[in-house]
């Protein structure tokens, strides 16, 4: 059974940094791209970015709203994907979901809430 | 980026009704379109992909169609568990979602 578990969310002040983790199980982690999707309170889904598998270069893509501030990385030996978030803004407040794949995605984590507030 | 315009933003319907939700892409996406259902406090659930392919385990009352820039999700006979928010997503290029359609009980 595929499982994705996010962790690392919490309350952070504007301008500070936070790193989210996504621990995966139930599949060969290194074979798949991993994505992050967020949802602000009461709002719709916003794709944040993804990291390709090493077979496809391990490269990353980001939404314009986070490019230059957020970095996605992966540790295939631990089956963990990371979302490093720097220079956080109040508008980054959202539930952050980890998902498998970079296109349609059938596997989602339960989400972790990030609140950016002073 | 490809923009996805979803309509309507909200919809009231009754059990047994047939409902249709549309999604228009700002450029052609070659059927690289998925539909998701989301219930409050839960992660989205994949319903269809490649515009019309039903995800395993999803009831056949859900169907999708379209081509080019215009796509539709149809629920043939609404069931109580179908009242939720629906999103389209294109994955022809870096993914983008529609703004969502909230389906409410009339």
Coordinates of C-alpha atoms in Angstrom, one line a residue, chain B:
Chain B
X1 CA 1.7 28.7 -17.8
X2 CA -1.5 27.2 -19.0
X3 CA -4.5 28.7 -17.3
X4 CA -7.5 26.5 -16.4
X5 CA -10.9 28.1 -16.2
X6 CA -13.5 25.9 -14.5
X7 CA -17.2 26.6 -14.5
X8 CA -19.5 26.9 -12.7
X9 CA -17.7 27.8 -9.4
X10 CA -20.7 26.4 -7.5
X11 CA -23.7 24.3 -8.3
X12 CA -26.8 23.2 -6.4
X13 CA -28.3 19.9 -7.4
X14 CA -30.5 17.1 -6.1
X15 CA -29.8 13.4 -5.7
X16 CA -30.5 11.7 -9.0
X17 CA -29.7 14.8 -11.1
X18 CA -27.3 14.8 -14.0
X19 CA -24.6 17.4 -13.6
X20 CA -21.8 18.7 -15.9
X21 CA -18.8 20.7 -15.0
X22 CA -16.6 22.3 -17.6
X23 CA -12.9 23.2 -17.8
X24 CA -11.3 25.3 -20.5
X25 CA -7.6 25.5 -21.0
X26 CA -5.8 28.6 -22.3
X27 CA -4.2 26.5 -25.0
X28 CA -4.6 23.0 -26.3
X29 CA -3.6 20.2 -23.8
X30 CA -4.1 17.1 -25.9
X31 CA -6.3 15.3 -23.4
X32 CA -3.7 15.7 -20.6
X33 CA -6.5 16.4 -18.1
X34 CA -7.4 14.9 -14.8
X35 CA -10.5 15.4 -12.5
X36 CA -10.4 15.2 -8.7
X37 CA -13.0 15.2 -6.0
X38 CA -12.3 16.7 -2.6
X39 CA -14.3 16.5 0.5
X40 CA -13.8 18.8 3.5
X41 CA -10.6 18.1 5.5
X42 CA -9.5 15.4 3.1
X43 CA -6.9 15.1 0.3
X44 CA -8.2 15.2 -3.2
X45 CA -9.1 11.9 -4.9
X46 CA -8.3 11.2 -8.5
X47 CA -11.5 10.4 -10.5
X48 CA -10.4 10.5 -14.2
X49 CA -7.3 11.1 -16.2
X50 CA -6.4 11.4 -19.9
X51 CA -9.7 13.3 -20.0
X52 CA -11.9 10.3 -20.1
X53 CA -10.2 7.3 -18.4
X54 CA -11.9 6.3 -15.2
X55 CA -9.6 5.7 -12.3
X56 CA -9.8 2.2 -10.8
X57 CA -12.6 1.9 -8.2
X58 CA -14.4 5.1 -9.3
X59 CA -18.1 4.5 -10.0
X60 CA -19.2 4.5 -13.7
X61 CA -21.6 7.4 -13.1
X62 CA -18.6 9.6 -13.5
X63 CA -17.4 10.3 -17.0
X64 CA -15.2 12.7 -18.8
X65 CA -15.0 14.0 -22.3
X66 CA -13.5 16.7 -24.4
X67 CA -10.5 17.6 -26.6
X68 CA -8.3 20.5 -27.5
X69 CA -9.0 23.2 -24.9
X70 CA -12.5 22.2 -23.7
X71 CA -13.3 19.4 -21.3
X72 CA -16.3 18.2 -19.2
X73 CA -16.9 16.1 -16.2
X74 CA -20.4 14.5 -16.0
X75 CA -22.0 12.8 -13.1
X76 CA -24.9 10.9 -14.6
X77 CA -27.0 10.4 -11.4
X78 CA -25.9 12.2 -8.3
X79 CA -25.5 10.2 -5.1
X80 CA -25.4 11.7 -1.6
X81 CA -21.6 10.9 -1.4
X82 CA -20.9 13.0 -4.5
X83 CA -21.5 16.3 -2.9
X84 CA -18.0 17.7 -2.8
X85 CA -15.7 20.1 -4.6
X86 CA -14.3 19.1 -8.0
X87 CA -11.1 20.3 -9.6
X88 CA -9.7 19.8 -13.1
X89 CA -5.9 19.7 -13.6
X90 CA -3.9 19.9 -16.8
X91 CA -0.6 18.1 -17.0
X92 CA 0.3 18.8 -20.6
X93 CA 2.9 21.2 -19.2
X94 CA 3.8 22.1 -15.6
X95 CA 0.6 21.3 -13.8
X96 CA -2.2 23.8 -13.1
X97 CA -5.6 23.3 -11.5
X98 CA -8.9 24.9 -12.2
X99 CA -10.4 27.0 -9.4
X100 CA -12.8 24.3 -8.3
X101 CA -16.6 23.7 -8.5
X102 CA -18.4 23.3 -5.2
X103 CA -21.4 20.9 -5.7
X104 CA -24.0 21.4 -3.0
X105 CA -27.3 19.7 -2.2
X106 CA -30.3 21.7 -3.4

